[in-house]
Amino acid sequence: IKLQAKCNENGMELRVANRWYPSSKTCHCCKNIRKDLKLSDRIFKCACGYIEDRDFNAALNLRDAMTYEVA
């Protein structure tokens, strides 16, 4: 509720992705899903050659998510 209020105050839309959306396991570049990625793997490495910090990769995927709810 506080996050929604802050978004409203700043004229921002709050988007909520499904809690099971594989943002950390999906390659932002080629969209391949790495099902074997462990929580201890802090660098995301894909067979396509894309290498990025796991959290940054997830943030890019969440930013570009096509399915979400507007809160």
PDB file of N, CA, C and O in Angstrom:
ATOM      1  N   ILE A   1       0.835  -1.188   0.000  1.00  0.00           N
ATOM      2  CA  ILE A   1       0.000   0.000   0.000  1.00  0.00           C
ATOM      3  C   ILE A   1       0.878   1.250   0.000  1.00  0.00           C
ATOM      4  O   ILE A   1       0.581   2.199  -0.698  1.00  0.00           O
ATOM      5  N   LYS A   2       1.984   1.228   0.754  1.00  0.00           N
ATOM      6  CA  LYS A   2       2.885   2.384   0.776  1.00  0.00           C
ATOM      7  C   LYS A   2       3.553   2.593  -0.577  1.00  0.00           C
ATOM      8  O   LYS A   2       3.708   3.717  -1.027  1.00  0.00           O
ATOM      9  N   LEU A   3       3.931   1.494  -1.215  1.00  0.00           N
ATOM     10  CA  LEU A   3       4.564   1.595  -2.529  1.00  0.00           C
ATOM     11  C   LEU A   3       3.585   2.173  -3.544  1.00  0.00           C
ATOM     12  O   LEU A   3       3.948   3.031  -4.351  1.00  0.00           O
ATOM     13  N   GLN A   4       2.351   1.730  -3.494  1.00  0.00           N
ATOM     14  CA  GLN A   4       1.320   2.265  -4.391  1.00  0.00           C
ATOM     15  C   GLN A   4       1.127   3.757  -4.150  1.00  0.00           C
ATOM     16  O   GLN A   4       1.023   4.537  -5.099  1.00  0.00           O
ATOM     17  N   ALA A   5       1.113   4.177  -2.895  1.00  0.00           N
ATOM     18  CA  ALA A   5       0.941   5.592  -2.565  1.00  0.00           C
ATOM     19  C   ALA A   5       2.099   6.423  -3.098  1.00  0.00           C
ATOM     20  O   ALA A   5       1.903   7.514  -3.644  1.00  0.00           O
ATOM     21  N   LYS A   6       3.329   5.907  -2.961  1.00  0.00           N
ATOM     22  CA  LYS A   6       4.509   6.617  -3.468  1.00  0.00           C
ATOM     23  C   LYS A   6       4.451   6.745  -4.984  1.00  0.00           C
ATOM     24  O   LYS A   6       4.805   7.779  -5.544  1.00  0.00           O
ATOM     25  N   CYS A   7       4.019   5.693  -5.655  1.00  0.00           N
ATOM     26  CA  CYS A   7       3.882   5.747  -7.111  1.00  0.00           C
ATOM     27  C   CYS A   7       2.851   6.792  -7.508  1.00  0.00           C
ATOM     28  O   CYS A   7       3.085   7.580  -8.429  1.00  0.00           O
ATOM     29  N   ASN A   8       1.732   6.811  -6.812  1.00  0.00           N
ATOM     30  CA  ASN A   8       0.687   7.798  -7.095  1.00  0.00           C
ATOM     31  C   ASN A   8       1.201   9.219  -6.889  1.00  0.00           C
ATOM     32  O   ASN A   8       0.930  10.098  -7.697  1.00  0.00           O
ATOM     33  N   GLU A   9       1.945   9.446  -5.813  1.00  0.00           N
ATOM     34  CA  GLU A   9       2.496  10.776  -5.513  1.00  0.00           C
ATOM     35  C   GLU A   9       3.422  11.258  -6.616  1.00  0.00           C
ATOM     36  O   GLU A   9       3.501  12.449  -6.892  1.00  0.00           O
ATOM     37  N   ASN A  10       4.138  10.328  -7.228  1.00  0.00           N
ATOM     38  CA  ASN A  10       5.143  10.688  -8.235  1.00  0.00           C
ATOM     39  C   ASN A  10       4.668  10.460  -9.666  1.00  0.00           C
ATOM     40  O   ASN A  10       5.467  10.533 -10.600  1.00  0.00           O
ATOM     41  N   GLY A  11       3.379  10.169  -9.833  1.00  0.00           N
ATOM     42  CA  GLY A  11       2.830   9.994 -11.175  1.00  0.00           C
ATOM     43  C   GLY A  11       3.382   8.786 -11.903  1.00  0.00           C
ATOM     44  O   GLY A  11       3.557   8.824 -13.122  1.00  0.00           O
ATOM     45  N   MET A  12       3.655   7.726 -11.155  1.00  0.00           N
ATOM     46  CA  MET A  12       4.220   6.518 -11.742  1.00  0.00           C
ATOM     47  C   MET A  12       3.211   5.381 -11.702  1.00  0.00           C
ATOM     48  O   MET A  12       2.370   5.319 -10.816  1.00  0.00           O
ATOM     49  N   GLU A  13       3.328   4.488 -12.682  1.00  0.00           N
ATOM     50  CA  GLU A  13       2.482   3.302 -12.724  1.00  0.00           C
ATOM     51  C   GLU A  13       3.203   2.169 -12.003  1.00  0.00           C
ATOM     52  O   GLU A  13       4.364   1.905 -12.270  1.00  0.00           O
ATOM     53  N   LEU A  14       2.517   1.503 -11.088  1.00  0.00           N
ATOM     54  CA  LEU A  14       3.078   0.353 -10.388  1.00  0.00           C
ATOM     55  C   LEU A  14       2.666  -0.901 -11.136  1.00  0.00           C
ATOM     56  O   LEU A  14       1.481  -1.187 -11.285  1.00  0.00           O
ATOM     57  N   ARG A  15       3.655  -1.629 -11.632  1.00  0.00           N
ATOM     58  CA  ARG A  15       3.410  -2.878 -12.350  1.00  0.00           C
ATOM     59  C   ARG A  15       3.823  -4.041 -11.470  1.00  0.00           C
ATOM     60  O   ARG A  15       4.909  -4.031 -10.904  1.00  0.00           O
ATOM     61  N   VAL A  16       2.970  -5.043 -11.372  1.00  0.00           N
ATOM     62  CA  VAL A  16       3.237  -6.206 -10.533  1.00  0.00           C
ATOM     63  C   VAL A  16       3.289  -7.444 -11.421  1.00  0.00           C
ATOM     64  O   VAL A  16       2.281  -7.830 -12.016  1.00  0.00           O
ATOM     65  N   ALA A  17       4.477  -8.050 -11.517  1.00  0.00           N
ATOM     66  CA  ALA A  17       4.643  -9.270 -12.305  1.00  0.00           C
ATOM     67  C   ALA A  17       4.224 -10.472 -11.460  1.00  0.00           C
ATOM     68  O   ALA A  17       4.261 -10.427 -10.230  1.00  0.00           O
ATOM     69  N   ASN A  18       3.852 -11.535 -12.125  1.00  0.00           N
ATOM     70  CA  ASN A  18       3.518 -12.779 -11.448  1.00  0.00           C
ATOM     71  C   ASN A  18       4.704 -13.214 -10.598  1.00  0.00           C
ATOM     72  O   ASN A  18       5.848 -13.134 -11.036  1.00  0.00           O
ATOM     73  N   ARG A  19       4.462 -13.674  -9.392  1.00  0.00           N
ATOM     74  CA  ARG A  19       5.567 -14.028  -8.491  1.00  0.00           C
ATOM     75  C   ARG A  19       6.424 -15.163  -9.031  1.00  0.00           C
ATOM     76  O   ARG A  19       7.551 -15.359  -8.600  1.00  0.00           O
ATOM     77  N   TRP A  20       5.922 -15.947  -9.977  1.00  0.00           N
ATOM     78  CA  TRP A  20       6.684 -17.056 -10.542  1.00  0.00           C
ATOM     79  C   TRP A  20       7.322 -16.697 -11.894  1.00  0.00           C
ATOM     80  O   TRP A  20       7.896 -17.552 -12.549  1.00  0.00           O
ATOM     81  N   TYR A  21       7.239 -15.437 -12.298  1.00  0.00           N
ATOM     82  CA  TYR A  21       7.887 -14.996 -13.541  1.00  0.00           C
ATOM     83  C   TYR A  21       9.396 -15.222 -13.396  1.00  0.00           C
ATOM     84  O   TYR A  21      10.009 -14.731 -12.447  1.00  0.00           O
ATOM     85  N   PRO A  22      10.019 -15.970 -14.314  1.00  0.00           N
ATOM     86  CA  PRO A  22      11.441 -16.335 -14.160  1.00  0.00           C
ATOM     87  C   PRO A  22      12.399 -15.216 -14.575  1.00  0.00           C
ATOM     88  O   PRO A  22      13.252 -15.393 -15.451  1.00  0.00           O
ATOM     89  N   SER A  23      12.309 -14.069 -13.944  1.00  0.00           N
ATOM     90  CA  SER A  23      13.122 -12.915 -14.346  1.00  0.00           C
ATOM     91  C   SER A  23      14.617 -13.155 -14.188  1.00  0.00           C
ATOM     92  O   SER A  23      15.407 -12.696 -15.012  1.00  0.00           O
ATOM     93  N   SER A  24      15.022 -13.883 -13.159  1.00  0.00           N
ATOM     94  CA  SER A  24      16.448 -14.138 -12.936  1.00  0.00           C
ATOM     95  C   SER A  24      16.993 -15.216 -13.851  1.00  0.00           C
ATOM     96  O   SER A  24      18.181 -15.229 -14.162  1.00  0.00           O
ATOM     97  N   LYS A  25      16.144 -16.123 -14.274  1.00  0.00           N
ATOM     98  CA  LYS A  25      16.610 -17.274 -15.055  1.00  0.00           C
ATOM     99  C   LYS A  25      16.470 -17.079 -16.564  1.00  0.00           C
ATOM    100  O   LYS A  25      16.895 -17.926 -17.338  1.00  0.00           O
ATOM    101  N   THR A  26      15.876 -15.972 -16.984  1.00  0.00           N
ATOM    102  CA  THR A  26      15.664 -15.710 -18.405  1.00  0.00           C
ATOM    103  C   THR A  26      16.749 -14.783 -18.938  1.00  0.00           C
ATOM    104  O   THR A  26      17.028 -13.743 -18.349  1.00  0.00           O
ATOM    105  N   CYS A  27      17.347 -15.166 -20.057  1.00  0.00           N
ATOM    106  CA  CYS A  27      18.363 -14.326 -20.690  1.00  0.00           C
ATOM    107  C   CYS A  27      17.687 -13.100 -21.287  1.00  0.00           C
ATOM    108  O   CYS A  27      16.750 -13.220 -22.086  1.00  0.00           O
ATOM    109  N   HIS A  28      18.147 -11.926 -20.899  1.00  0.00           N
ATOM    110  CA  HIS A  28      17.562 -10.696 -21.404  1.00  0.00           C
ATOM    111  C   HIS A  28      17.815 -10.549 -22.907  1.00  0.00           C
ATOM    112  O   HIS A  28      17.019  -9.958 -23.622  1.00  0.00           O
ATOM    113  N   CYS A  29      18.883 -11.137 -23.388  1.00  0.00           N
ATOM    114  CA  CYS A  29      19.272 -11.002 -24.790  1.00  0.00           C
ATOM    115  C   CYS A  29      18.482 -11.938 -25.709  1.00  0.00           C
ATOM    116  O   CYS A  29      17.885 -11.499 -26.676  1.00  0.00           O
ATOM    117  N   CYS A  30      18.486 -13.237 -25.418  1.00  0.00           N
ATOM    118  CA  CYS A  30      17.875 -14.217 -26.335  1.00  0.00           C
ATOM    119  C   CYS A  30      16.601 -14.858 -25.784  1.00  0.00           C
ATOM    120  O   CYS A  30      15.959 -15.633 -26.472  1.00  0.00           O
ATOM    121  N   LYS A  31      16.243 -14.566 -24.531  1.00  0.00           N
ATOM    122  CA  LYS A  31      15.033 -15.067 -23.859  1.00  0.00           C
ATOM    123  C   LYS A  31      15.095 -16.548 -23.491  1.00  0.00           C
ATOM    124  O   LYS A  31      14.097 -17.124 -23.080  1.00  0.00           O
ATOM    125  N   ASN A  32      16.258 -17.178 -23.630  1.00  0.00           N
ATOM    126  CA  ASN A  32      16.419 -18.570 -23.209  1.00  0.00           C
ATOM    127  C   ASN A  32      16.306 -18.634 -21.683  1.00  0.00           C
ATOM    128  O   ASN A  32      16.789 -17.752 -20.979  1.00  0.00           O
ATOM    129  N   ILE A  33      15.656 -19.671 -21.166  1.00  0.00           N
ATOM    130  CA  ILE A  33      15.496 -19.832 -19.722  1.00  0.00           C
ATOM    131  C   ILE A  33      16.488 -20.867 -19.213  1.00  0.00           C
ATOM    132  O   ILE A  33      16.503 -21.996 -19.692  1.00  0.00           O
ATOM    133  N   ARG A  34      17.318 -20.468 -18.252  1.00  0.00           N
ATOM    134  CA  ARG A  34      18.293 -21.360 -17.631  1.00  0.00           C
ATOM    135  C   ARG A  34      17.673 -21.958 -16.374  1.00  0.00           C
ATOM    136  O   ARG A  34      17.733 -21.371 -15.306  1.00  0.00           O
ATOM    137  N   LYS A  35      17.096 -23.131 -16.513  1.00  0.00           N
ATOM    138  CA  LYS A  35      16.433 -23.789 -15.383  1.00  0.00           C
ATOM    139  C   LYS A  35      17.422 -24.267 -14.333  1.00  0.00           C
ATOM    140  O   LYS A  35      17.062 -24.468 -13.182  1.00  0.00           O
ATOM    141  N   ASP A  36      18.688 -24.427 -14.720  1.00  0.00           N
ATOM    142  CA  ASP A  36      19.713 -24.936 -13.798  1.00  0.00           C
ATOM    143  C   ASP A  36      20.390 -23.828 -12.985  1.00  0.00           C
ATOM    144  O   ASP A  36      21.278 -24.110 -12.188  1.00  0.00           O
ATOM    145  N   LEU A  37      19.987 -22.586 -13.139  1.00  0.00           N
ATOM    146  CA  LEU A  37      20.616 -21.476 -12.427  1.00  0.00           C
ATOM    147  C   LEU A  37      20.336 -21.584 -10.930  1.00  0.00           C
ATOM    148  O   LEU A  37      19.175 -21.701 -10.514  1.00  0.00           O
ATOM    149  N   LYS A  38      21.404 -21.547 -10.134  1.00  0.00           N
ATOM    150  CA  LYS A  38      21.266 -21.640  -8.678  1.00  0.00           C
ATOM    151  C   LYS A  38      21.239 -20.239  -8.070  1.00  0.00           C
ATOM    152  O   LYS A  38      21.762 -19.296  -8.654  1.00  0.00           O
ATOM    153  N   LEU A  39      20.692 -20.123  -6.892  1.00  0.00           N
ATOM    154  CA  LEU A  39      20.657 -18.842  -6.203  1.00  0.00           C
ATOM    155  C   LEU A  39      22.068 -18.329  -5.924  1.00  0.00           C
ATOM    156  O   LEU A  39      22.316 -17.131  -5.921  1.00  0.00           O
ATOM    157  N   SER A  40      23.018 -19.242  -5.743  1.00  0.00           N
ATOM    158  CA  SER A  40      24.402 -18.846  -5.480  1.00  0.00           C
ATOM    159  C   SER A  40      25.117 -18.328  -6.726  1.00  0.00           C
ATOM    160  O   SER A  40      26.183 -17.719  -6.624  1.00  0.00           O
ATOM    161  N   ASP A  41      24.552 -18.541  -7.918  1.00  0.00           N
ATOM    162  CA  ASP A  41      25.136 -18.026  -9.162  1.00  0.00           C
ATOM    163  C   ASP A  41      24.815 -16.539  -9.260  1.00  0.00           C
ATOM    164  O   ASP A  41      23.682 -16.165  -9.542  1.00  0.00           O
ATOM    165  N   ARG A  42      25.782 -15.698  -9.012  1.00  0.00           N
ATOM    166  CA  ARG A  42      25.540 -14.257  -9.001  1.00  0.00           C
ATOM    167  C   ARG A  42      25.744 -13.606 -10.364  1.00  0.00           C
ATOM    168  O   ARG A  42      25.298 -12.488 -10.600  1.00  0.00           O
ATOM    169  N   ILE A  43      26.431 -14.299 -11.271  1.00  0.00           N
ATOM    170  CA  ILE A  43      26.620 -13.808 -12.630  1.00  0.00           C
ATOM    171  C   ILE A  43      25.799 -14.683 -13.566  1.00  0.00           C
ATOM    172  O   ILE A  43      25.906 -15.904 -13.539  1.00  0.00           O
ATOM    173  N   PHE A  44      24.964 -14.049 -14.387  1.00  0.00           N
ATOM    174  CA  PHE A  44      24.153 -14.785 -15.356  1.00  0.00           C
ATOM    175  C   PHE A  44      24.978 -14.960 -16.620  1.00  0.00           C
ATOM    176  O   PHE A  44      25.450 -13.985 -17.208  1.00  0.00           O
ATOM    177  N   LYS A  45      25.171 -16.202 -17.032  1.00  0.00           N
ATOM    178  CA  LYS A  45      25.907 -16.507 -18.258  1.00  0.00           C
ATOM    179  C   LYS A  45      25.026 -17.369 -19.137  1.00  0.00           C
ATOM    180  O   LYS A  45      24.533 -18.411 -18.711  1.00  0.00           O
ATOM    181  N   CYS A  46      24.826 -16.932 -20.379  1.00  0.00           N
ATOM    182  CA  CYS A  46      23.967 -17.653 -21.311  1.00  0.00           C
ATOM    183  C   CYS A  46      24.801 -18.230 -22.455  1.00  0.00           C
ATOM    184  O   CYS A  46      25.861 -17.689 -22.798  1.00  0.00           O
ATOM    185  N   ALA A  47      24.303 -19.289 -23.045  1.00  0.00           N
ATOM    186  CA  ALA A  47      24.975 -19.921 -24.186  1.00  0.00           C
ATOM    187  C   ALA A  47      25.091 -18.969 -25.369  1.00  0.00           C
ATOM    188  O   ALA A  47      25.971 -19.134 -26.214  1.00  0.00           O
ATOM    189  N   CYS A  48      24.233 -17.942 -25.446  1.00  0.00           N
ATOM    190  CA  CYS A  48      24.297 -16.981 -26.553  1.00  0.00           C
ATOM    191  C   CYS A  48      25.475 -16.024 -26.410  1.00  0.00           C
ATOM    192  O   CYS A  48      25.759 -15.254 -27.325  1.00  0.00           O
ATOM    193  N   GLY A  49      26.134 -16.057 -25.237  1.00  0.00           N
ATOM    194  CA  GLY A  49      27.281 -15.185 -25.001  1.00  0.00           C
ATOM    195  C   GLY A  49      26.992 -14.018 -24.070  1.00  0.00           C
ATOM    196  O   GLY A  49      27.897 -13.295 -23.663  1.00  0.00           O
ATOM    197  N   TYR A  50      25.743 -13.824 -23.705  1.00  0.00           N
ATOM    198  CA  TYR A  50      25.357 -12.730 -22.806  1.00  0.00           C
ATOM    199  C   TYR A  50      25.834 -13.039 -21.391  1.00  0.00           C
ATOM    200  O   TYR A  50      25.578 -14.117 -20.861  1.00  0.00           O
ATOM    201  N   ILE A  51      26.539 -12.089 -20.786  1.00  0.00           N
ATOM    202  CA  ILE A  51      27.021 -12.216 -19.408  1.00  0.00           C
ATOM    203  C   ILE A  51      26.663 -10.926 -18.678  1.00  0.00           C
ATOM    204  O   ILE A  51      26.965  -9.833 -19.156  1.00  0.00           O
ATOM    205  N   GLU A  52      26.009 -11.077 -17.529  1.00  0.00           N
ATOM    206  CA  GLU A  52      25.580  -9.898 -16.778  1.00  0.00           C
ATOM    207  C   GLU A  52      25.365 -10.280 -15.326  1.00  0.00           C
ATOM    208  O   GLU A  52      25.175 -11.451 -14.999  1.00  0.00           O
ATOM    209  N   ASP A  53      25.387  -9.300 -14.450  1.00  0.00           N
ATOM    210  CA  ASP A  53      25.019  -9.508 -13.059  1.00  0.00           C
ATOM    211  C   ASP A  53      23.597 -10.067 -13.020  1.00  0.00           C
ATOM    212  O   ASP A  53      22.712  -9.594 -13.751  1.00  0.00           O
ATOM    213  N   ARG A  54      23.392 -11.085 -12.221  1.00  0.00           N
ATOM    214  CA  ARG A  54      22.096 -11.774 -12.162  1.00  0.00           C
ATOM    215  C   ARG A  54      20.950 -10.813 -11.842  1.00  0.00           C
ATOM    216  O   ARG A  54      19.895 -10.865 -12.462  1.00  0.00           O
ATOM    217  N   ASP A  55      21.144  -9.930 -10.872  1.00  0.00           N
ATOM    218  CA  ASP A  55      20.084  -9.010 -10.467  1.00  0.00           C
ATOM    219  C   ASP A  55      19.790  -7.972 -11.546  1.00  0.00           C
ATOM    220  O   ASP A  55      18.636  -7.597 -11.764  1.00  0.00           O
ATOM    221  N   PHE A  56      20.845  -7.503 -12.231  1.00  0.00           N
ATOM    222  CA  PHE A  56      20.638  -6.528 -13.304  1.00  0.00           C
ATOM    223  C   PHE A  56      19.895  -7.172 -14.468  1.00  0.00           C
ATOM    224  O   PHE A  56      18.986  -6.570 -15.047  1.00  0.00           O
ATOM    225  N   ASN A  57      20.261  -8.418 -14.797  1.00  0.00           N
ATOM    226  CA  ASN A  57      19.556  -9.162 -15.834  1.00  0.00           C
ATOM    227  C   ASN A  57      18.070  -9.293 -15.471  1.00  0.00           C
ATOM    228  O   ASN A  57      17.198  -9.068 -16.313  1.00  0.00           O
ATOM    229  N   ALA A  58      17.791  -9.629 -14.214  1.00  0.00           N
ATOM    230  CA  ALA A  58      16.402  -9.770 -13.759  1.00  0.00           C
ATOM    231  C   ALA A  58      15.666  -8.434 -13.849  1.00  0.00           C
ATOM    232  O   ALA A  58      14.506  -8.388 -14.265  1.00  0.00           O
ATOM    233  N   ALA A  59      16.336  -7.350 -13.483  1.00  0.00           N
ATOM    234  CA  ALA A  59      15.709  -6.026 -13.541  1.00  0.00           C
ATOM    235  C   ALA A  59      15.340  -5.653 -14.975  1.00  0.00           C
ATOM    236  O   ALA A  59      14.256  -5.099 -15.224  1.00  0.00           O
ATOM    237  N   LEU A  60      16.222  -5.959 -15.916  1.00  0.00           N
ATOM    238  CA  LEU A  60      15.922  -5.688 -17.325  1.00  0.00           C
ATOM    239  C   LEU A  60      14.718  -6.506 -17.783  1.00  0.00           C
ATOM    240  O   LEU A  60      13.850  -5.996 -18.505  1.00  0.00           O
ATOM    241  N   ASN A  61      14.664  -7.763 -17.364  1.00  0.00           N
ATOM    242  CA  ASN A  61      13.535  -8.616 -17.736  1.00  0.00           C
ATOM    243  C   ASN A  61      12.225  -8.111 -17.137  1.00  0.00           C
ATOM    244  O   ASN A  61      11.186  -8.137 -17.800  1.00  0.00           O
ATOM    245  N   LEU A  62      12.258  -7.667 -15.900  1.00  0.00           N
ATOM    246  CA  LEU A  62      11.050  -7.138 -15.263  1.00  0.00           C
ATOM    247  C   LEU A  62      10.615  -5.826 -15.920  1.00  0.00           C
ATOM    248  O   LEU A  62       9.425  -5.587 -16.113  1.00  0.00           O
ATOM    249  N   ARG A  63      11.591  -5.003 -16.269  1.00  0.00           N
ATOM    250  CA  ARG A  63      11.273  -3.740 -16.956  1.00  0.00           C
ATOM    251  C   ARG A  63      10.535  -4.005 -18.271  1.00  0.00           C
ATOM    252  O   ARG A  63       9.602  -3.302 -18.629  1.00  0.00           O
ATOM    253  N   ASP A  64      10.962  -5.045 -18.976  1.00  0.00           N
ATOM    254  CA  ASP A  64      10.415  -5.341 -20.300  1.00  0.00           C
ATOM    255  C   ASP A  64       9.313  -6.401 -20.293  1.00  0.00           C
ATOM    256  O   ASP A  64       8.878  -6.828 -21.365  1.00  0.00           O
ATOM    257  N   ALA A  65       8.875  -6.821 -19.113  1.00  0.00           N
ATOM    258  CA  ALA A  65       7.848  -7.868 -19.017  1.00  0.00           C
ATOM    259  C   ALA A  65       6.594  -7.452 -19.776  1.00  0.00           C
ATOM    260  O   ALA A  65       6.147  -6.300 -19.695  1.00  0.00           O
ATOM    261  N   MET A  66       6.038  -8.385 -20.500  1.00  0.00           N
ATOM    262  CA  MET A  66       4.840  -8.111 -21.279  1.00  0.00           C
ATOM    263  C   MET A  66       3.556  -8.482 -20.517  1.00  0.00           C
ATOM    264  O   MET A  66       2.486  -8.033 -20.875  1.00  0.00           O
ATOM    265  N   THR A  67       3.693  -9.304 -19.479  1.00  0.00           N
ATOM    266  CA  THR A  67       2.516  -9.689 -18.700  1.00  0.00           C
ATOM    267  C   THR A  67       2.709  -9.218 -17.260  1.00  0.00           C
ATOM    268  O   THR A  67       3.693  -9.551 -16.623  1.00  0.00           O
ATOM    269  N   TYR A  68       1.808  -8.405 -16.814  1.00  0.00           N
ATOM    270  CA  TYR A  68       1.835  -7.874 -15.451  1.00  0.00           C
ATOM    271  C   TYR A  68       0.470  -7.297 -15.143  1.00  0.00           C
ATOM    272  O   TYR A  68      -0.357  -7.120 -16.034  1.00  0.00           O
ATOM    273  N   GLU A  69       0.242  -7.015 -13.889  1.00  0.00           N
ATOM    274  CA  GLU A  69      -0.983  -6.331 -13.458  1.00  0.00           C
ATOM    275  C   GLU A  69      -0.623  -4.920 -13.087  1.00  0.00           C
ATOM    276  O   GLU A  69       0.453  -4.654 -12.564  1.00  0.00           O
ATOM    277  N   VAL A  70      -1.512  -4.000 -13.363  1.00  0.00           N
ATOM    278  CA  VAL A  70      -1.324  -2.618 -12.931  1.00  0.00           C
ATOM    279  C   VAL A  70      -2.045  -2.496 -11.603  1.00  0.00           C
ATOM    280  O   VAL A  70      -3.238  -2.761 -11.500  1.00  0.00           O
ATOM    281  N   ALA A  71      -1.277  -2.156 -10.573  1.00  0.00           N
ATOM    282  CA  ALA A  71      -1.849  -2.086  -9.212  1.00  0.00           C
ATOM    283  C   ALA A  71      -2.598  -0.786  -9.003  1.00  0.00           C
ATOM    284  O   ALA A  71      -2.394   0.192  -9.659  1.00  0.00           O
TER     285      ALA A  71
END
